[in-house]
Tab-separated table of C-alpha atoms in Angstrom:
chain	number	residue	atom	x	y	z
A	1	MET	CA	93.190	97.986	124.377
A	2	SER	CA	93.365	97.633	120.598
A	3	LEU	CA	91.766	99.674	117.896
A	4	ILE	CA	91.255	98.560	114.346
A	5	HIS	CA	89.800	101.334	112.219
A	6	GLN	CA	87.974	98.911	109.971
A	7	PHE	CA	84.860	97.382	111.599
A	8	PRO	CA	83.500	94.486	109.472
A	9	THR	CA	80.505	93.679	111.664
A	10	ASP	CA	80.032	90.144	110.426
A	11	THR	CA	83.589	89.051	111.158
A	12	ILE	CA	84.557	90.905	114.339
A	13	LYS	CA	81.210	91.505	115.986
A	14	ASN	CA	82.383	89.589	119.012
A	15	ARG	CA	84.730	92.520	119.671
A	16	LEU	CA	82.049	95.231	119.480
A	17	PRO	CA	79.645	96.231	122.245
A	18	SER	CA	75.984	95.337	121.951
A	19	GLU	CA	75.089	99.000	121.460
A	20	TYR	CA	77.004	98.992	118.197
A	21	LEU	CA	75.420	95.780	116.959
A	22	CYS	CA	71.927	96.936	117.863
A	23	ASN	CA	72.466	100.191	116.009
A	24	ARG	CA	74.283	98.872	112.946
A	25	ARG	CA	71.299	99.967	110.859
A	26	ASN	CA	71.344	103.430	112.393
A	27	PRO	CA	74.347	105.225	110.827
A	28	LEU	CA	74.206	108.159	113.233
A	29	LEU	CA	74.330	106.042	116.404
A	30	GLN	CA	76.858	103.686	114.846
A	31	ARG	CA	79.139	106.545	113.850
A	32	THR	CA	78.827	108.123	117.304
A	33	TRP	CA	80.036	104.910	118.949
A	34	LEU	CA	82.979	104.600	116.569
A	35	VAL	CA	84.079	108.199	117.144
A	36	ALA	CA	83.800	107.751	120.906
A	37	THR	CA	85.918	104.591	120.706
A	38	ALA	CA	88.536	106.361	118.588
A	39	LEU	CA	88.693	109.231	121.062
A	40	LEU	CA	89.037	106.835	123.983
A	41	VAL	CA	91.889	104.902	122.407
A	42	GLY	CA	93.489	108.130	121.211
A	43	SER	CA	93.470	109.438	124.771
A	44	LEU	CA	95.119	106.268	126.024
A	45	VAL	CA	97.845	106.433	123.405
A	46	SER	CA	98.556	110.121	123.999
A	47	VAL	CA	98.978	109.995	127.779
A	48	SER	CA	102.691	110.259	126.994
A	49	ALA	CA	103.993	111.907	123.836
A	50	GLN	CA	104.690	109.211	121.284
A	51	THR	CA	107.950	108.982	119.384
A	52	THR	CA	108.199	107.298	115.998
A	53	LEU	CA	110.679	104.446	116.324
A	54	ALA	CA	110.375	103.457	112.668
A	55	LYS	CA	108.107	104.260	109.722
A	56	TRP	CA	108.153	102.731	106.251
A	57	THR	CA	106.471	104.998	103.675
A	58	PHE	CA	108.329	103.232	100.814
A	59	GLU	CA	108.741	106.577	99.019
A	60	THR	CA	112.529	106.312	99.270
A	61	SER	CA	113.066	102.559	99.441
A	62	VAL	CA	110.716	101.993	96.438
A	63	PRO	CA	110.534	98.261	97.169
A	64	THR	CA	110.665	95.657	94.417
A	65	THR	CA	112.274	92.891	96.489
A	66	ALA	CA	111.718	90.941	99.701
A	67	GLY	CA	114.000	93.372	101.544
A	68	PRO	CA	115.570	94.146	103.895
A	69	LEU	CA	114.068	97.633	103.568
A	70	THR	CA	115.268	100.585	105.627
A	71	PRO	CA	112.503	102.775	107.102
A	72	GLU	CA	112.124	106.344	105.835
A	73	VAL	CA	111.856	107.502	109.462
A	74	GLY	CA	113.790	106.035	112.395
A	75	ALA	CA	115.743	102.781	112.313
A	76	GLY	CA	114.801	99.189	111.613
A	77	SER	CA	114.316	96.646	108.868
A	78	ALA	CA	111.414	95.229	106.840
A	79	THR	CA	111.427	91.818	105.131
A	80	SER	CA	108.953	89.395	103.583
A	81	ASN	CA	108.901	85.714	102.689
A	82	THR	CA	106.117	86.039	100.117
A	83	GLY	CA	106.406	86.133	96.346
A	84	ALA	CA	107.317	83.591	93.710
A	85	THR	CA	110.972	82.779	94.526
A	86	GLY	CA	111.479	86.414	95.451
A	87	THR	CA	110.269	87.827	92.140
A	88	GLY	CA	106.686	88.682	93.051
A	89	PHE	CA	107.322	92.114	94.599
A	90	SER	CA	106.351	95.500	93.184
A	91	ASN	CA	105.768	99.102	94.239
A	92	PRO	CA	102.313	100.251	93.048
A	93	ALA	CA	100.582	103.428	94.237
A	94	GLY	CA	100.180	103.651	97.984
A	95	TRP	CA	97.601	105.057	100.387
A	96	GLY	CA	97.507	108.579	98.973
A	97	SER	CA	101.146	108.310	97.877
A	98	SER	CA	103.258	107.152	94.954
A	99	GLU	CA	104.702	104.001	96.508
A	100	SER	CA	103.686	100.961	98.555
A	101	TRP	CA	104.999	97.407	99.085
A	102	SER	CA	103.117	94.702	97.199
A	103	SER	CA	103.583	90.963	96.698
A	104	ASN	CA	101.805	88.077	94.974
A	105	SER	CA	102.052	84.269	95.168
A	106	TRP	CA	100.932	84.229	98.810
A	107	ASN	CA	100.801	81.048	100.881
A	108	VAL	CA	99.291	80.461	104.309
A	109	GLY	CA	101.708	81.607	107.025
A	110	GLU	CA	103.627	84.039	104.828
A	111	TYR	CA	104.019	87.623	105.983
A	112	PHE	CA	105.311	91.179	105.811
A	113	GLN	CA	107.686	91.655	108.777
A	114	PHE	CA	108.853	94.907	110.425
A	115	GLN	CA	111.587	95.196	113.070
A	116	ALA	CA	112.766	98.083	115.270
A	117	SER	CA	114.232	98.705	118.736
A	118	SER	CA	112.277	99.989	121.745
A	119	THR	CA	115.303	100.482	124.008
A	120	SER	CA	114.398	103.124	126.653
A	121	PHE	CA	110.813	103.280	125.299
A	122	SER	CA	107.520	101.744	126.379
A	123	GLY	CA	103.845	101.689	125.404
A	124	VAL	CA	104.252	100.503	121.813
A	125	THR	CA	101.612	101.234	119.151
A	126	VAL	CA	101.644	100.058	115.530
A	127	SER	CA	99.651	101.404	112.596
A	128	TRP	CA	99.546	100.879	108.851
A	129	GLN	CA	97.315	100.669	105.772
A	130	GLN	CA	96.737	97.407	103.893
A	131	VAL	CA	94.712	96.153	100.908
A	132	GLY	CA	94.898	93.480	98.218
A	133	SER	CA	93.462	92.408	94.876
A	134	ASN	CA	90.212	90.448	94.513
A	135	THR	CA	92.098	87.161	94.244
A	136	GLY	CA	94.549	88.029	97.004
A	137	PRO	CA	94.377	86.944	100.690
A	138	LYS	CA	91.640	88.513	102.830
A	139	ASN	CA	92.360	87.252	106.355
A	140	PHE	CA	95.479	88.301	108.252
A	141	ARG	CA	96.671	88.497	111.829
A	142	LEU	CA	99.095	90.808	113.634
A	143	GLU	CA	101.850	88.913	115.455
A	144	TYR	CA	104.691	90.206	117.641
A	145	SER	CA	108.018	88.896	118.935
A	146	THR	CA	111.136	90.013	120.765
A	147	ASP	CA	113.484	87.461	119.203
A	148	GLY	CA	112.263	87.212	115.596
A	149	THR	CA	111.611	83.476	116.009
A	150	SER	CA	108.782	82.892	118.480
A	151	PHE	CA	105.746	85.000	117.587
A	152	THR	CA	102.556	85.634	119.555
A	153	ILE	CA	99.235	86.280	117.806
A	154	HIS	CA	97.773	89.602	118.902
A	155	GLN	CA	94.740	90.152	116.644
A	156	SER	CA	93.092	88.886	113.460
A	157	TYR	CA	91.750	91.310	110.848
A	158	VAL	CA	90.521	91.445	107.256
A	159	VAL	CA	91.585	93.611	104.322
A	160	ASN	CA	89.668	95.213	101.455
A	161	THR	CA	90.098	95.283	97.707
A	162	SER	CA	92.514	98.032	96.732
A	163	THR	CA	91.196	101.354	95.410
A	164	TRP	CA	94.472	103.127	96.166
A	165	ASN	CA	96.081	105.812	94.054
A	166	ALA	CA	98.440	108.724	94.680
A	167	THR	CA	95.682	110.882	96.199
A	168	LEU	CA	93.010	108.539	97.583
A	169	THR	CA	93.179	107.710	101.336
A	170	PRO	CA	90.300	105.324	102.244
A	171	ALA	CA	89.729	105.378	106.002
A	172	ALA	CA	88.556	101.743	105.949
A	173	ASP	CA	92.055	100.583	104.965
A	174	GLN	CA	93.749	101.911	108.127
A	175	TYR	CA	94.706	99.747	111.090
A	176	THR	CA	95.985	100.844	114.510
A	177	PHE	CA	96.757	98.605	117.490
A	178	ASP	CA	97.712	99.798	120.958
A	179	LEU	CA	100.152	97.225	122.400
A	180	SER	CA	101.035	99.186	125.536
A	181	ALA	CA	99.695	96.389	127.760
A	182	ILE	CA	102.323	94.005	126.365
A	183	THR	CA	105.247	94.766	128.651
A	184	ALA	CA	107.577	92.396	126.796
A	185	LEU	CA	107.740	94.991	124.010
A	186	ASN	CA	108.999	97.693	126.391
A	187	ASN	CA	112.689	98.619	126.478
A	188	ALA	CA	113.603	95.753	124.137
A	189	ALA	CA	116.691	95.625	121.949
A	190	ALA	CA	114.544	94.347	119.091
A	191	ILE	CA	110.801	94.070	118.519
A	192	TYR	CA	109.219	92.364	115.520
A	193	PHE	CA	105.763	92.586	113.947
A	194	ARG	CA	104.306	90.360	111.245
A	195	LEU	CA	101.228	90.780	109.082
A	196	THR	CA	100.620	87.091	108.473
A	197	MET	CA	98.254	85.432	105.980
A	198	VAL	CA	95.751	83.154	107.784
A	199	ASN	CA	94.010	81.183	105.017
A	200	THR	CA	93.231	81.168	101.293
A	201	VAL	CA	89.914	83.022	101.468
A	202	PRO	CA	90.076	85.678	98.707
A	203	ILE	CA	89.142	89.319	99.206
A	204	GLY	CA	86.615	89.283	96.375
A	205	ALA	CA	83.380	87.528	97.361
A	206	THR	CA	82.990	86.000	93.894
A	207	SER	CA	86.710	85.509	93.231
A	208	THR	CA	88.974	82.481	93.492
A	209	PHE	CA	92.210	82.740	95.441
A	210	GLY	CA	95.151	82.575	93.041
A	211	SER	CA	98.903	83.004	92.734
A	212	THR	CA	98.500	86.342	90.950
A	213	GLY	CA	96.494	87.761	93.854
A	214	THR	CA	98.323	90.548	95.643
A	215	GLY	CA	98.669	91.914	99.165
A	216	ARG	CA	99.784	95.515	99.609
A	217	VAL	CA	100.944	97.507	102.660
A	218	ASP	CA	101.878	101.155	103.244
A	219	ASN	CA	103.045	103.479	106.038
A	220	PHE	CA	103.832	100.808	108.627
A	221	THR	CA	104.638	102.828	111.746
A	222	ILE	CA	105.960	101.808	115.182
A	223	THR	CA	105.627	104.413	117.952
A	224	ALA	CA	106.302	104.372	121.690
A	225	ALA	CA	106.589	106.700	124.670
A	226	PRO	CA	109.981	107.751	126.034
A	227	PRO	CA	110.720	107.502	129.760
A	228	ALA	CA	109.015	110.132	131.909
A	229	GLY	CA	111.081	113.288	132.128
A	230	THR	CA	112.864	112.745	128.812
A	231	PRO	CA	113.102	116.014	126.805
A	232	LEU	CA	111.111	115.527	123.634
A	233	ILE	CA	110.149	117.496	120.536
A	234	THR	CA	107.177	116.269	118.512
A	235	VAL	CA	106.302	117.756	115.126
A	236	GLY	CA	103.207	117.601	112.930
A	237	ALA	CA	102.735	116.284	109.413
A	238	THR	CA	104.902	117.102	106.396
A	239	LEU	CA	103.817	120.291	104.594
A	240	PRO	CA	102.474	120.327	101.014
A	241	ALA	CA	104.775	121.678	98.293
A	242	PHE	CA	105.216	125.443	98.053
A	243	THR	CA	104.894	127.543	94.893
A	244	ALA	CA	106.442	131.001	94.485
A	245	PHE	CA	107.474	133.495	91.818
A	246	LEU	CA	111.069	134.663	91.560
A	247	GLY	CA	111.742	137.623	93.849
A	248	THR	CA	108.515	137.169	95.807
A	249	PRO	CA	107.966	135.067	98.949
A	250	SER	CA	105.445	132.254	98.761
A	251	VAL	CA	102.289	132.005	100.830
A	252	SER	CA	103.276	130.704	104.262
A	253	GLN	CA	102.198	127.370	105.722
A	254	SER	CA	101.907	126.470	109.395
A	255	PHE	CA	103.108	123.440	111.340
A	256	SER	CA	102.577	122.281	114.928
A	257	VAL	CA	105.351	121.657	117.434
A	258	VAL	CA	104.943	120.150	120.906
A	259	GLY	CA	107.627	120.214	123.583
A	260	ALA	CA	107.670	117.863	126.574
A	261	ASP	CA	109.996	118.118	129.579
A	262	LEU	CA	112.142	120.725	127.838
A	263	THR	CA	114.254	123.196	129.809
A	264	ALA	CA	114.866	125.609	126.922
A	265	SER	CA	113.054	127.091	123.942
A	266	ILE	CA	112.682	125.189	120.671
A	267	ASN	CA	114.905	126.592	117.930
A	268	LEU	CA	113.758	126.506	114.300
A	269	GLY	CA	116.358	126.598	111.524
A	270	ALA	CA	115.294	127.140	107.917
A	271	PRO	CA	117.013	125.392	104.989
A	272	LEU	CA	118.485	127.395	102.105
A	273	GLY	CA	115.726	129.011	100.043
A	274	PHE	CA	113.191	129.080	102.893
A	275	GLU	CA	112.331	131.252	105.901
A	276	VAL	CA	110.657	130.456	109.230
A	277	SER	CA	108.622	132.466	111.711
A	278	SER	CA	106.938	132.090	115.089
A	279	ASP	CA	104.233	134.729	114.416
A	280	ASN	CA	103.608	134.557	110.627
A	281	VAL	CA	104.763	138.176	110.376
A	282	SER	CA	108.529	138.327	110.799
A	283	PHE	CA	110.367	135.722	108.708
A	284	SER	CA	114.081	134.909	108.731
A	285	SER	CA	116.498	131.986	108.610
A	286	SER	CA	115.743	131.121	112.248
A	287	ALA	CA	113.027	131.503	114.875
A	288	SER	CA	112.149	130.068	118.275
A	289	LEU	CA	109.100	128.714	120.051
A	290	PRO	CA	108.440	128.322	123.802
A	291	SER	CA	109.583	125.099	125.456
A	292	ALA	CA	105.970	123.862	125.436
A	293	GLY	CA	105.856	124.294	121.658
A	294	GLY	CA	103.373	126.155	119.508
A	295	THR	CA	102.749	126.974	115.850
A	296	GLY	CA	105.589	127.670	113.462
A	297	TYR	CA	105.403	129.012	109.924
A	298	ALA	CA	107.500	128.467	106.798
A	299	ARG	CA	107.619	130.001	103.333
A	300	VAL	CA	109.855	130.182	100.270
A	301	ALA	CA	112.219	133.132	100.729
A	302	THR	CA	112.389	136.156	98.429
A	303	SER	CA	116.043	135.339	97.778
A	304	SER	CA	115.302	131.799	96.567
A	305	VAL	CA	116.633	130.921	93.124
A	306	LEU	CA	114.604	129.853	90.093
A	307	GLY	CA	113.570	126.207	89.937
A	308	PRO	CA	112.941	123.492	92.531
A	309	VAL	CA	113.813	124.136	96.179
A	310	SER	CA	113.909	121.672	99.051
A	311	GLY	CA	115.376	121.121	102.481
A	312	ASP	CA	114.557	120.408	106.116
A	313	ILE	CA	113.573	122.703	108.946
A	314	THR	CA	115.657	121.662	111.958
A	315	LEU	CA	114.089	121.755	115.420
A	316	THR	CA	116.462	121.665	118.383
A	317	SER	CA	116.331	122.154	122.142
A	318	THR	CA	118.698	121.387	124.996
A	319	GLY	CA	118.730	117.670	125.823
A	320	ALA	CA	116.201	116.668	123.176
A	321	VAL	CA	116.723	114.608	120.036
A	322	ASP	CA	116.709	116.912	117.001
A	323	LYS	CA	113.667	116.729	114.743
A	324	SER	CA	113.082	117.929	111.186
A	325	ILE	CA	110.278	118.872	108.815
A	326	SER	CA	110.815	118.338	105.080
A	327	LEU	CA	110.023	121.211	102.703
A	328	THR	CA	109.744	121.185	98.924
A	329	GLY	CA	108.658	123.784	96.390
A	330	THR	CA	109.133	125.416	93.011
A	331	VAL	CA	110.142	128.989	92.174
A	332	ASN	CA	108.730	130.103	88.818
A	333	ASP	CA	109.720	132.968	86.523
A	334	PRO	CA	106.904	135.588	86.569
A	335	ASN	CA	107.951	136.912	83.157
A	336	VAL	CA	107.589	133.664	81.256
A	337	LEU	CA	104.287	132.197	80.166
A	338	SER	CA	104.572	128.746	78.656
A	339	LEU	CA	101.587	127.577	76.659
A	340	SER	CA	100.879	124.276	75.116
A	341	PHE	CA	98.140	122.860	72.951
A	342	ALA	CA	97.398	119.767	70.906
A	343	PRO	CA	97.313	120.467	67.135
A	344	SER	CA	93.782	119.136	66.750
A	345	SER	CA	92.437	121.510	69.399
A	346	ILE	CA	93.159	124.834	67.658
A	347	PRO	CA	92.464	126.372	64.257
A	348	GLU	CA	95.303	126.542	61.774
A	349	ASN	CA	97.526	129.649	62.173
A	350	SER	CA	95.909	130.982	65.382
A	351	LEU	CA	96.223	130.699	69.147
A	352	THR	CA	94.102	132.076	72.016
A	353	ALA	CA	95.861	132.541	75.351
A	354	ALA	CA	94.292	132.994	78.788
A	355	VAL	CA	95.984	136.396	79.169
A	356	GLY	CA	94.527	137.738	75.948
A	357	THR	CA	94.136	136.829	72.285
A	358	VAL	CA	97.383	136.432	70.430
A	359	SER	CA	97.496	135.579	66.730
A	360	ILE	CA	100.532	133.608	65.751
A	361	PRO	CA	100.885	132.542	62.123
A	362	LEU	CA	102.202	129.049	62.120
A	363	ALA	CA	101.736	125.737	60.406
A	364	ARG	CA	100.260	123.220	62.775
A	365	PRO	CA	102.963	120.562	63.305
A	366	ALA	CA	101.813	117.085	64.157
A	367	ASP	CA	104.013	116.739	67.215
A	368	LEU	CA	103.445	120.136	68.865
A	369	GLU	CA	102.134	120.056	72.421
A	370	VAL	CA	101.844	123.073	74.663
A	371	THR	CA	101.015	123.172	78.371
A	372	LEU	CA	100.362	126.171	80.580
A	373	VAL	CA	103.225	125.906	83.076
A	374	ASN	CA	102.798	129.122	85.058
A	375	ALA	CA	101.457	132.603	84.604
A	376	ASN	CA	101.568	135.920	86.376
A	377	PRO	CA	99.111	137.767	84.083
A	378	ALA	CA	100.402	141.179	85.180
A	379	ALA	CA	103.889	140.535	83.829
A	380	ALA	CA	103.694	137.481	81.567
A	381	THR	CA	105.118	137.344	78.070
A	382	ILE	CA	105.071	134.502	75.578
A	383	ALA	CA	108.333	132.643	75.153
């Protein structure tokens, strides 16, 4: 079974049940059917814990070429044959992130291609987000191969005009396909997936397809289930950045860990500058969770030094592949209050601060800018 999160009723209505079509004017009934479908497919995919074989977020690769691009998670390679003689690639804002992979000068049959290995794995699923500009290609199809030469069409789909930025995550731009019924993709030395342009119909209804039209992809992910009985650790999403003051621990954040077929507890190891806990009470450089998993907690340690801090929590258990969770944060000085202001926004020779009124005789220079960086009002001074 396949699931595509975007349901353009006029173009894929042959793949929707009659109940959905009859209720397309009733948002409540329509939404109920979509949620039920998502739950059904989700249950099929999660029968066995899924492992990420490869994931391209483009945050590290920062693509401006046709590749090959190394995935940020797992192993594999991404390439493309689009772009004007290889110069049409760029890395604009992604789906709620800073980077994505974009190309212009599309022609029919051109593609984004992603390759990984499914050796010892089965039940492959792929997911990604994709958009384009008004004059870019609208109609695509997902194709797969085990040799990188002969490709089979799995499903056609359409993309929307991009509204992406570093924080926006439109649900309509997500695509997920369950390929577990395709046994040729199981336990294969190499598996390939292409997002291939079908025709020159533009995304914008009133636009004309053109060479400057772009297609953009983000977070292409290939997952699969390991063999039954394989010890496995699965972790949740990356945590948001931490903020702390020097000499004081930050507010803790939680993360989920799931163990499958493990014979020992799951050990958590904190990177330098951080602490971990299994109960959100006692924090140290290490902690453990039951073999079935549970909820772990992390925070910036009291001993952390001033400035940026980062590192990975390591998760280990006997017989399982090690996993990690990336942590980032900033440790600020509680005794320093940095202020900033534009000259035109304040009276000459005066300044009002959020922690009180402070009069500072000064001539207003044309290039002075002040920004409030951090403040602990109980101990802040002006520097």
